[in-house]
Coordinates of C-alpha atoms in Angstrom, one line a residue:
M171 CA -54.0 51.2 3.6
G172 CA -52.2 51.6 0.6
R173 CA -49.2 52.6 2.4
A174 CA -49.1 49.1 4.0
L175 CA -50.0 47.4 0.5
C176 CA -47.3 49.3 -0.8
I177 CA -44.6 48.2 1.3
S178 CA -46.0 44.9 1.3
H179 CA -45.4 44.8 -2.3
L180 CA -41.9 46.6 -2.4
T181 CA -40.9 43.7 0.1
S182 CA -42.3 41.2 -2.1
Q183 CA -40.3 42.8 -4.6
I184 CA -36.8 42.3 -2.5
L185 CA -37.3 39.3 -1.4
F186 CA -38.0 38.4 -5.1
Y187 CA -34.7 39.9 -6.6
T188 CA -32.8 38.6 -3.4
F189 CA -33.8 34.8 -4.3
A190 CA -33.1 35.5 -8.1
F191 CA -29.9 37.3 -7.2
L192 CA -28.9 34.2 -4.9
V193 CA -29.7 31.5 -7.5
L194 CA -27.6 33.2 -10.0
A195 CA -24.4 33.6 -7.4
L196 CA -25.2 30.0 -6.5
S197 CA -25.7 28.6 -10.1
P198 CA -22.4 27.1 -11.9
V199 CA -20.7 29.6 -14.4
Q200 CA -22.9 29.4 -17.4
S201 CA -20.5 28.0 -20.2
A202 CA -19.4 30.7 -22.6
G203 CA -17.4 27.6 -24.8
V204 CA -18.2 25.6 -27.7
T205 CA -19.8 22.4 -28.3
R206 CA -17.8 20.0 -29.4
H207 CA -18.9 16.6 -31.1
Y208 CA -18.0 13.5 -30.9
K209 CA -18.3 10.0 -33.0
F210 CA -17.5 6.6 -30.7
N211 CA -18.6 3.5 -33.2
V212 CA -17.2 0.5 -30.7
R213 CA -15.9 -2.1 -33.2
L214 CA -13.7 -5.2 -33.5
E215 CA -10.1 -4.4 -35.1
N216 CA -7.5 -6.9 -35.9
V217 CA -4.3 -5.4 -34.2
T218 CA -0.7 -7.1 -33.6
R219 CA 1.1 -6.9 -30.5
L220 CA 4.2 -9.2 -29.5
C221 CA 4.2 -10.7 -32.7
K222 CA 0.4 -11.9 -31.6
T223 CA -3.0 -10.3 -34.1
R224 CA -6.2 -10.3 -32.2
S225 CA -9.5 -9.0 -32.7
I226 CA -9.7 -6.4 -30.1
P227 CA -12.7 -3.8 -29.4
T228 CA -11.8 -0.3 -30.8
I229 CA -13.3 3.1 -31.4
N230 CA -13.2 3.9 -34.7
G231 CA -11.0 1.1 -35.5
K232 CA -7.8 3.0 -33.4
F233 CA -6.2 1.7 -30.5
P234 CA -5.8 3.6 -28.2
G235 CA -9.0 5.4 -28.4
P236 CA -9.5 9.2 -30.0
K237 CA -7.8 11.9 -28.0
I238 CA -10.9 14.6 -26.9
V239 CA -9.9 18.0 -26.0
A240 CA -11.8 20.9 -24.9
R241 CA -11.1 24.0 -22.5
E242 CA -12.7 24.8 -19.4
G243 CA -16.5 25.8 -19.8
D244 CA -17.1 23.5 -23.3
R245 CA -19.6 21.1 -23.6
I246 CA -19.1 17.7 -24.8
V247 CA -20.9 15.6 -27.0
V248 CA -20.1 11.8 -27.6
H249 CA -22.6 9.7 -29.8
V250 CA -21.6 6.0 -28.8
I251 CA -22.8 3.3 -31.0
N252 CA -22.2 -0.4 -30.1
H253 CA -21.1 -2.5 -33.0
L254 CA -19.7 -5.7 -30.4
K255 CA -21.4 -8.7 -29.0
H256 CA -21.0 -7.2 -25.4
N257 CA -22.9 -4.9 -23.7
V258 CA -20.4 -1.6 -23.2
T259 CA -20.3 1.9 -21.3
F260 CA -17.9 4.5 -21.0
H261 CA -16.9 6.7 -18.0
W262 CA -15.1 10.2 -18.6
H263 CA -13.0 9.6 -15.8
G264 CA -12.5 12.9 -12.9
V265 CA -15.2 14.8 -14.6
R266 CA -17.4 15.7 -12.1
Q267 CA -21.0 15.6 -14.3
L268 CA -22.2 18.7 -12.1
Q269 CA -26.0 18.6 -13.7
S270 CA -24.9 15.7 -16.1
Q271 CA -25.0 12.7 -13.7
W272 CA -26.4 10.6 -16.3
A273 CA -23.6 10.6 -18.6
D274 CA -20.8 9.5 -15.6
G275 CA -21.2 6.1 -17.1
P276 CA -20.5 2.9 -14.7
A277 CA -22.6 0.1 -15.6
Y278 CA -25.7 -0.4 -13.4
V279 CA -24.8 2.8 -11.4
T280 CA -26.0 5.6 -13.3
Q281 CA -26.6 3.7 -16.7
C282 CA -27.5 0.5 -18.0
P283 CA -25.4 -0.8 -20.7
I284 CA -25.5 0.2 -23.8
Q285 CA -26.4 -3.5 -25.7
S286 CA -25.3 -4.7 -29.1
G287 CA -26.7 -2.6 -32.2
H288 CA -27.5 0.2 -29.7
S289 CA -26.4 3.5 -29.4
Y290 CA -25.9 6.7 -26.5
V291 CA -25.4 10.3 -26.5
Y292 CA -22.9 11.2 -23.2
N293 CA -23.7 15.1 -23.0
F294 CA -21.7 17.1 -20.5
T295 CA -20.0 20.2 -19.7
I296 CA -16.9 21.0 -18.0
T297 CA -17.3 23.1 -15.5
G298 CA -14.4 24.3 -12.9
Q299 CA -11.8 21.9 -14.7
R300 CA -9.0 21.8 -16.6
G301 CA -6.1 19.8 -17.1
T302 CA -5.5 16.0 -17.9
L303 CA -8.1 13.4 -17.5
W304 CA -9.3 10.4 -19.2
W305 CA -12.1 8.1 -20.9
H306 CA -12.7 4.4 -20.6
A307 CA -15.1 2.2 -20.8
H308 CA -16.8 1.0 -17.3
L309 CA -18.0 -2.8 -17.6
S310 CA -16.0 -6.3 -17.2
W311 CA -12.6 -5.6 -18.5
L312 CA -13.3 -3.7 -21.4
R313 CA -11.4 -0.6 -20.4
V314 CA -8.2 -3.0 -21.2
H315 CA -8.2 -1.8 -25.2
L316 CA -11.4 1.1 -24.7
Y317 CA -9.7 4.0 -23.3
G318 CA -8.4 7.4 -24.4
P319 CA -7.1 10.9 -23.4
L320 CA -9.4 13.7 -21.7
I321 CA -7.7 16.8 -22.0
I322 CA -9.0 20.5 -20.9
L323 CA -7.1 23.2 -21.4
P324 CA -7.8 26.3 -19.5
K325 CA -10.0 29.0 -20.6
Q326 CA -9.0 31.2 -23.8
G327 CA -6.5 33.4 -22.6
A328 CA -6.0 31.9 -19.1
G329 CA -2.8 29.8 -19.5
Y330 CA -1.5 27.9 -17.0
P331 CA 0.6 28.6 -13.4
F332 CA 3.8 27.8 -14.9
P333 CA 6.0 28.4 -18.4
Q334 CA 4.1 27.8 -21.5
P335 CA 5.2 24.5 -22.6
Y336 CA 6.8 23.9 -26.2
K337 CA 4.6 21.0 -27.1
E338 CA 2.5 18.9 -25.2
V339 CA 2.0 15.2 -25.6
P340 CA -0.1 12.2 -23.8
I341 CA 1.4 9.2 -22.4
M342 CA -0.9 6.9 -21.5
F343 CA 0.3 3.1 -20.1
G344 CA -1.9 0.1 -20.8
E345 CA -2.0 -3.5 -21.0
W346 CA -1.8 -6.2 -23.4
F347 CA -3.3 -9.6 -23.0
N348 CA -2.3 -12.1 -25.8
S349 CA -5.9 -14.0 -24.8
D350 CA -9.2 -12.4 -24.8
P351 CA -9.1 -10.5 -21.3
E352 CA -12.9 -11.0 -21.2
A353 CA -11.8 -14.7 -21.1
V354 CA -9.1 -14.3 -18.7
I355 CA -11.6 -12.6 -15.8
M356 CA -14.5 -15.0 -16.7
Q357 CA -12.4 -17.9 -16.0
A358 CA -11.1 -16.4 -13.0
L359 CA -14.6 -15.3 -11.3
R360 CA -15.9 -18.8 -12.2
T361 CA -12.7 -20.6 -10.4
G362 CA -12.5 -18.3 -7.8
G363 CA -8.4 -17.8 -8.2
G364 CA -6.6 -15.2 -9.7
P365 CA -6.6 -14.3 -13.0
N366 CA -3.7 -14.6 -15.3
I367 CA -1.6 -11.6 -15.6
S368 CA -0.8 -9.7 -19.3
D369 CA 2.1 -10.5 -21.1
A370 CA 3.3 -6.8 -21.7
Y371 CA 2.5 -3.5 -20.9
T372 CA 2.2 -0.3 -22.9
I373 CA 3.1 3.1 -23.5
N374 CA 0.1 4.8 -26.5
G375 CA -0.8 1.2 -27.3
L376 CA 2.7 0.2 -28.1
S377 CA 4.9 -2.7 -26.3
G378 CA 7.8 -1.0 -27.1
P379 CA 11.7 -2.3 -27.6
L380 CA 12.1 -4.3 -24.3
Y381 CA 9.6 -6.9 -25.3
N382 CA 10.3 -9.6 -27.5
C383 CA 8.8 -8.9 -31.5
S384 CA 8.3 -5.4 -30.9
A385 CA 11.2 -3.0 -31.6
K386 CA 8.8 -1.5 -34.4
D387 CA 5.9 -1.4 -32.2
T388 CA 7.5 1.7 -30.2
F389 CA 6.5 5.2 -29.1
K390 CA 8.7 7.8 -30.3
L391 CA 9.0 10.9 -28.8
N392 CA 11.3 13.8 -31.0
V393 CA 12.4 16.3 -29.2
K394 CA 14.7 19.5 -29.8
P395 CA 17.4 21.0 -27.4
S396 CA 16.2 24.2 -24.9
R397 CA 12.8 23.5 -24.9
T398 CA 10.3 22.4 -22.4
Y399 CA 7.9 19.5 -23.0
L400 CA 4.5 19.1 -20.9
L401 CA 4.2 15.1 -20.7
R402 CA 0.6 14.1 -19.8
L403 CA 1.3 11.0 -18.3
I404 CA -1.9 8.5 -17.8
N405 CA -2.4 5.3 -16.1
A406 CA -5.0 3.3 -17.8
A407 CA -3.1 0.0 -16.9
L408 CA -5.6 -2.6 -15.4
N409 CA -4.0 -4.3 -12.6
T410 CA -0.8 -2.2 -11.9
E411 CA 0.6 0.8 -10.2
L412 CA 3.8 2.1 -12.0
F413 CA 6.9 3.6 -11.3
F414 CA 8.2 6.1 -14.0
S415 CA 11.5 7.7 -14.9
I416 CA 13.3 9.1 -18.3
A417 CA 17.0 8.3 -18.2
N418 CA 19.3 10.8 -17.8
H419 CA 16.4 13.3 -17.0
S420 CA 15.2 15.1 -14.2
F421 CA 11.2 16.3 -14.4
T422 CA 8.8 18.8 -12.5
V423 CA 5.7 17.3 -11.4
V424 CA 2.8 20.3 -11.9
E425 CA -0.7 18.9 -11.5
T426 CA -1.9 15.7 -10.6
D427 CA -6.1 14.6 -11.8
A428 CA -5.9 17.8 -13.4
S429 CA -5.3 19.6 -10.2
Y430 CA -2.6 22.0 -10.0
V431 CA 0.3 21.2 -7.4
K432 CA 3.3 23.3 -6.2
P433 CA 6.2 22.0 -8.5
I434 CA 7.9 19.2 -7.2
S435 CA 11.4 18.1 -9.1
S436 CA 12.1 14.2 -9.4
N437 CA 13.4 11.8 -11.5
T438 CA 11.4 9.4 -10.7
L439 CA 7.4 9.2 -10.1
L440 CA 4.3 6.4 -9.4
I441 CA 1.1 6.5 -11.2
S442 CA -1.8 4.2 -10.1
P443 CA -4.5 3.0 -12.0
G444 CA -7.0 5.7 -12.7
Q445 CA -4.8 8.4 -12.0
T446 CA -3.0 11.2 -14.1
I447 CA 0.3 13.0 -13.6
N448 CA 1.4 16.0 -15.7
I449 CA 5.0 16.9 -15.7
L450 CA 7.3 19.4 -17.4
L451 CA 10.4 18.2 -19.1
S452 CA 13.1 20.6 -20.1
T453 CA 15.4 18.7 -22.7
H454 CA 19.3 18.9 -22.7
Q455 CA 20.7 22.4 -24.2
K456 CA 22.6 20.8 -26.5
T457 CA 21.8 17.8 -28.7
P458 CA 23.4 14.6 -26.8
N459 CA 25.2 11.8 -28.9
S460 CA 22.4 9.0 -27.3
S461 CA 18.9 8.4 -27.0
F462 CA 16.9 8.0 -23.9
L463 CA 14.5 5.4 -23.0
M464 CA 11.3 6.3 -20.7
A465 CA 10.5 3.7 -18.9
A466 CA 7.7 2.0 -16.6
S467 CA 7.5 -1.1 -14.7
P468 CA 5.1 -2.4 -11.8
Y469 CA 4.9 -1.5 -8.3
T470 CA 3.1 -4.1 -6.0
T471 CA 3.3 -5.9 -2.7
T472 CA 1.0 -8.6 -3.5
I473 CA 2.0 -12.4 -2.4
G474 CA -0.1 -13.0 -5.8
T475 CA 1.7 -13.3 -9.5
F476 CA 1.9 -10.0 -11.3
D477 CA 3.6 -9.0 -15.0
N478 CA 6.8 -8.1 -13.7
T479 CA 7.9 -6.5 -16.9
T480 CA 9.3 -3.3 -18.3
V481 CA 7.7 -1.0 -21.2
A482 CA 9.9 1.8 -22.4
A483 CA 9.5 4.4 -25.3
I484 CA 12.3 6.3 -26.7
L485 CA 13.4 10.0 -26.2
K486 CA 15.3 10.8 -29.3
Y487 CA 17.0 14.5 -30.0
T488 CA 18.1 13.2 -33.8
A489 CA 16.7 10.9 -36.3
E490 CA 20.0 9.1 -36.4
N491 CA 20.1 6.2 -34.8
L492 CA 22.2 6.3 -31.3
P493 CA 23.1 4.4 -28.7
V494 CA 20.1 4.2 -26.2
I495 CA 20.5 4.9 -22.3
K496 CA 18.0 3.2 -19.9
P497 CA 17.2 4.6 -16.5
T498 CA 17.0 3.4 -13.2
L499 CA 13.5 2.4 -11.6
P500 CA 12.9 1.1 -8.3
G501 CA 12.0 -2.3 -7.4
F502 CA 8.9 -3.9 -7.7
N503 CA 8.3 -3.6 -4.2
D504 CA 9.8 -0.7 -3.1
T505 CA 7.0 1.0 -0.8
A506 CA 9.7 3.9 0.7
A507 CA 10.1 5.2 -2.9
A508 CA 6.6 5.3 -3.6
T509 CA 5.7 6.7 -0.4
K510 CA 8.4 9.5 -0.7
F511 CA 6.9 10.7 -3.9
N512 CA 3.4 10.5 -2.8
T513 CA 3.7 12.8 0.7
K514 CA 5.6 15.1 -1.2
L515 CA 2.4 16.3 -3.1
R516 CA 0.5 19.4 -2.2
S517 CA -2.3 21.4 -4.1
L518 CA -1.0 24.9 -5.5
A519 CA -3.2 26.8 -3.2
S520 CA -2.9 29.9 -4.9
W521 CA -5.2 32.7 -4.8
S522 CA -6.4 31.8 -8.8
Y523 CA -6.3 28.0 -7.6
P524 CA -7.0 27.7 -3.6
A525 CA -7.5 24.6 -2.0
R526 CA -11.4 24.7 -0.5
V527 CA -10.3 21.7 2.0
P528 CA -13.7 21.1 4.3
T529 CA -12.6 22.2 7.8
K530 CA -15.4 21.2 9.5
V531 CA -16.5 17.7 9.4
D532 CA -20.2 16.5 9.2
R533 CA -19.7 13.2 8.8
R534 CA -16.6 10.6 10.1
F535 CA -16.3 7.3 8.5
F536 CA -14.2 4.4 8.7
F537 CA -13.5 2.2 5.7
T538 CA -11.5 -1.3 5.6
V539 CA -10.3 -2.2 2.2
G540 CA -8.6 -5.3 1.1
L541 CA -9.6 -8.8 0.2
G542 CA -11.1 -11.4 1.6
T543 CA -12.5 -15.0 0.8
S544 CA -16.3 -16.5 -0.4
P545 CA -17.2 -20.2 0.2
C546 CA -16.6 -22.4 -2.8
P547 CA -20.1 -23.4 -4.1
K548 CA -21.7 -27.0 -3.3
N549 CA -20.3 -29.5 -5.7
A550 CA -17.6 -27.4 -7.1
T551 CA -14.3 -27.1 -6.8
C552 CA -12.4 -23.3 -6.0
Q553 CA -9.2 -22.1 -6.5
G554 CA -8.8 -19.2 -4.2
P555 CA -6.9 -19.4 -1.2
N556 CA -8.0 -23.3 0.9
G557 CA -10.5 -24.1 -1.6
T558 CA -12.4 -21.0 -1.4
K559 CA -13.1 -18.3 -4.0
F560 CA -11.0 -15.1 -4.0
S561 CA -13.7 -12.0 -3.1
A562 CA -12.7 -8.3 -1.9
S563 CA -14.6 -6.1 0.1
I564 CA -14.9 -2.6 1.7
N565 CA -15.9 -2.9 5.4
N566 CA -16.6 -6.6 4.8
V567 CA -19.4 -5.8 2.5
S568 CA -18.8 -6.8 -1.4
Y569 CA -20.5 -5.2 -3.8
V570 CA -23.6 -7.1 -5.8
P571 CA -24.6 -5.3 -8.7
P572 CA -28.1 -4.7 -8.9
S573 CA -30.1 -5.7 -12.2
I574 CA -30.9 -1.8 -13.0
A575 CA -28.9 1.4 -12.2
L576 CA -29.0 2.3 -8.9
L577 CA -29.3 6.3 -10.3
Q578 CA -33.1 5.2 -11.5
A579 CA -33.7 3.2 -8.6
H580 CA -32.6 6.8 -6.6
Y581 CA -34.7 9.1 -9.1
Y582 CA -37.6 7.2 -9.4
R583 CA -37.6 5.9 -6.1
L584 CA -37.7 2.2 -6.4
L585 CA -34.6 1.1 -4.0
K586 CA -37.1 -2.0 -2.7
G587 CA -34.9 -5.2 -4.5
V588 CA -31.9 -2.7 -5.9
F589 CA -30.1 -1.5 -2.3
T590 CA -30.3 -0.5 0.7
V591 CA -29.1 2.4 2.8
D592 CA -27.4 0.5 5.3
F593 CA -23.7 0.5 4.3
P594 CA -21.6 0.4 7.6
G595 CA -20.0 3.0 8.1
A596 CA -17.1 1.6 10.2
P597 CA -16.3 -1.8 10.7
L598 CA -18.7 -4.0 12.3
I599 CA -16.2 -6.3 13.9
P600 CA -13.0 -4.4 14.6
F601 CA -9.9 -6.4 14.7
N602 CA -5.7 -5.8 13.9
Y603 CA -6.1 -4.6 10.4
T604 CA -2.9 -4.9 10.1
G605 CA -1.8 -7.4 11.7
T606 CA -2.4 -11.3 12.0
P607 CA -5.6 -11.8 10.0
P608 CA -8.6 -13.2 11.6
N609 CA -9.4 -16.9 11.1
N610 CA -12.6 -16.4 9.3
T611 CA -12.3 -14.4 6.0
F612 CA -15.6 -14.6 4.4
V613 CA -17.1 -11.3 3.4
S614 CA -20.8 -10.7 3.1
H615 CA -22.1 -9.5 -0.1
G616 CA -25.0 -7.0 -0.9
T617 CA -25.7 -3.9 -2.9
K618 CA -25.5 -1.3 0.2
V619 CA -24.9 2.3 -0.2
I620 CA -24.3 5.5 2.4
K621 CA -27.1 8.3 1.8
L622 CA -25.6 12.1 2.6
R623 CA -27.4 15.1 2.6
F624 CA -26.5 17.9 0.0
N625 CA -23.5 19.8 1.6
T626 CA -22.4 17.3 4.0
S627 CA -18.6 17.8 4.6
V628 CA -16.9 14.0 5.0
E629 CA -13.9 12.7 6.1
L630 CA -13.1 9.5 5.4
V631 CA -10.6 7.2 6.6
M632 CA -9.7 4.4 4.3
Q633 CA -7.5 1.6 6.0
A634 CA -5.8 -1.2 4.4
T635 CA -6.0 -4.9 5.7
S636 CA -3.7 -7.7 5.9
I637 CA -6.2 -10.5 4.6
Q638 CA -4.7 -12.4 1.6
G639 CA -2.0 -9.9 2.1
V640 CA -1.0 -6.3 2.4
E641 CA -1.1 -4.3 -0.7
S642 CA -1.8 -1.1 -2.1
H643 CA -5.5 0.0 -3.3
P644 CA -6.5 2.5 -5.8
L645 CA -9.8 3.8 -4.7
H646 CA -11.5 6.0 -7.1
L647 CA -14.3 8.1 -6.3
H648 CA -16.9 9.5 -9.0
G649 CA -18.0 12.7 -9.4
Y650 CA -16.0 14.5 -6.7
N651 CA -12.3 15.7 -6.4
F652 CA -11.3 14.9 -2.6
F653 CA -8.5 16.6 -0.5
V654 CA -5.8 14.0 0.7
V655 CA -5.3 15.4 4.5
G656 CA -3.3 12.3 5.8
Q657 CA -1.7 8.9 5.2
G658 CA 0.7 6.5 7.1
F659 CA 1.5 3.1 7.9
G660 CA 0.0 0.6 10.5
N661 CA -3.6 0.7 11.8
Y662 CA -5.2 4.3 12.0
D663 CA -5.1 6.1 15.4
P664 CA -7.8 9.0 15.4
N665 CA -6.5 10.4 18.8
K666 CA -3.0 10.9 17.3
D667 CA -3.1 10.8 13.7
R668 CA -5.6 13.2 13.1
A669 CA -4.0 16.0 15.0
R670 CA -1.3 15.9 11.8
F671 CA -3.6 16.1 9.3
N672 CA -3.1 18.9 6.9
L673 CA -5.7 21.3 6.1
I674 CA -3.6 23.9 4.4
D675 CA -2.2 22.4 1.0
P676 CA -3.3 18.8 0.6
N677 CA -3.2 16.7 -2.8
E678 CA -6.2 17.3 -4.9
R679 CA -7.4 14.2 -6.2
N680 CA -10.0 11.5 -8.0
T681 CA -7.9 8.7 -7.1
V682 CA -5.5 8.1 -4.4
S683 CA -3.8 4.8 -3.2
V684 CA -4.6 3.1 0.2
P685 CA -0.9 2.4 1.3
S686 CA -0.1 -0.9 1.4
G687 CA -0.4 -1.9 5.3
G688 CA -1.7 1.6 5.5
W689 CA -4.2 4.1 5.4
V690 CA -5.3 7.4 3.9
A691 CA -7.6 10.0 5.1
I692 CA -9.4 12.2 2.8
R693 CA -12.2 15.0 2.9
F694 CA -14.9 16.0 0.4
L695 CA -17.9 18.2 0.2
A696 CA -20.9 16.2 -0.9
D697 CA -22.6 19.1 -3.1
N698 CA -22.9 16.9 -6.2
P699 CA -26.7 15.4 -5.8
G700 CA -27.0 12.2 -7.7
V701 CA -25.6 8.0 -7.0
W702 CA -21.5 8.1 -6.9
L703 CA -19.5 4.9 -7.2
M704 CA -16.6 4.5 -5.4
H705 CA -13.9 1.1 -6.0
C706 CA -10.6 -0.2 -6.4
H707 CA -9.0 0.7 -10.1
L708 CA -7.2 -2.3 -9.7
D709 CA -10.0 -3.9 -12.0
V710 CA -9.5 -7.6 -10.3
H711 CA -10.6 -6.2 -7.3
L712 CA -13.3 -4.0 -8.7
S713 CA -14.2 -7.6 -10.4
W714 CA -14.2 -9.1 -6.6
G715 CA -16.6 -6.8 -5.1
L716 CA -14.2 -4.0 -4.2
S717 CA -16.5 -1.0 -4.2
M718 CA -19.5 1.0 -2.6
A719 CA -21.8 3.8 -3.6
W720 CA -22.7 7.1 -2.1
V721 CA -26.2 8.3 -2.8
V722 CA -26.3 12.3 -1.9
E723 CA -29.3 13.7 -2.0
D724 CA -30.8 17.4 -3.5
G725 CA -29.9 20.7 -2.4
P726 CA -32.6 23.3 -2.3
L727 CA -32.0 25.4 -5.5
P728 CA -32.9 24.3 -9.1
N729 CA -29.6 23.5 -10.5
Q730 CA -28.8 21.3 -7.0
K731 CA -31.1 19.1 -8.0
L732 CA -30.8 15.9 -9.8
R733 CA -32.4 16.2 -13.5
P734 CA -34.8 13.9 -15.3
P735 CA -32.8 11.1 -17.3
P736 CA -32.5 11.5 -21.1
L737 CA -34.7 10.4 -23.3
D738 CA -32.0 7.9 -25.2
L739 CA -30.8 6.7 -21.7
P740 CA -30.2 2.7 -22.3
K741 CA -32.2 0.4 -20.7
C742 CA -31.7 -2.9 -19.0

């Protein structure tokens, strides 16, 4: 009897320590980093561009906002105080928010907005990530002014998988409106037509020498000969994908969306709203007798109006006023140039930075992504196609924001009247997606989600449609990175296209463009419980409803479960 008790006790001890070991082994690495505190006072400030002074939302009176710098493993605490009359939230674009889901930031998804005169503390740890990300407002069109870089350095002593640069410089692309962007989108939603376009693009908040009345508002990058500079490119533009080039210089792409890539030498790149790209720029060996423009111009195939201008900054080797050389950029509708760049990107897939591509797929989804229309309200006049209102949808469902946050409804099991779990995994009515559009272009409206079990491996094909014209759609997935395993033009054919998927070293991103008139396939592992928005990062399409959400259920271990909300979570 005593021997049996002894064996039973020993067995229980072994089970206990085995379980404890598994919990530790499967837990995120505990941060050995530091806590970095930031304070965001969101307030109006007078800013002048294009000889037009406007009172715009800023962070601490600065436009663009402050640079957040941390190391992998650090904890970031941002205390936001809203002095605007508008509600506001902030999203830390690309941060996975492991065990900090309440800090993700999209309004009415992971939180209710921070109301005027109120505050909220965003508190999260950078786990297993390093590189260039960014932060921005995530409500209406407020991000046109409220954005900034989020730089994650490698752990102390880790270094880069490329030569250490002489200097690192964030380059943020944006848009400037001479009118109030909030009034612009409100008018467009009211009339059902397309919104007025921006008046200029910006680089680090400055419009540059190619616009009228802007020579003094030019970002200048002073460089030395025979040096290597790491330029951290961030497209914070509201509605525009951008080509970028530097006159008489090539560069090497080494990172996209805070994931290292196999080095690519190029003289032109494409960057979509929401994306980041790190490039190494090697300067000339001797001081040249000229300066050089770093310029960006739009890429679009839209049939609507767009800001077809070019923004520039100046690359200077000397303080002298020398002649300035301009780069040659692709045409605004050069899909071949866009495709050539995007299809060259490959994950580094090294021993230190492996590409953990799901090779087994648990669930497959097929999403159509594009524009559509909604009926004009009774006794109203609408300015959309044929007297309708513009809409946008995924699988013909145009997203309707709820009145409380989806994550709160999920956590407290208050689903009724907030959202339903019947988002279609494929189009309910198939059609020739890139051919002649169907006669009925009306979308349905709803707050629908897809529910996934923890650790589900997902394959998602996103197919662009030709309804209201073909164009590219940069889709951003919150809470996750994914692998771009395939892309092409025309209608996706699973029997032919899936066999060509790259499962070895596909590009790892958090934002990918669905090609104009084509499709893109991604894979990810649903290992982050919570409610995660996926949406087009062209804000006009987001405003029209081009988004949906994934609900990922808890896993079995303590660190795989959604934590309770913070005490200061804003109320609706």
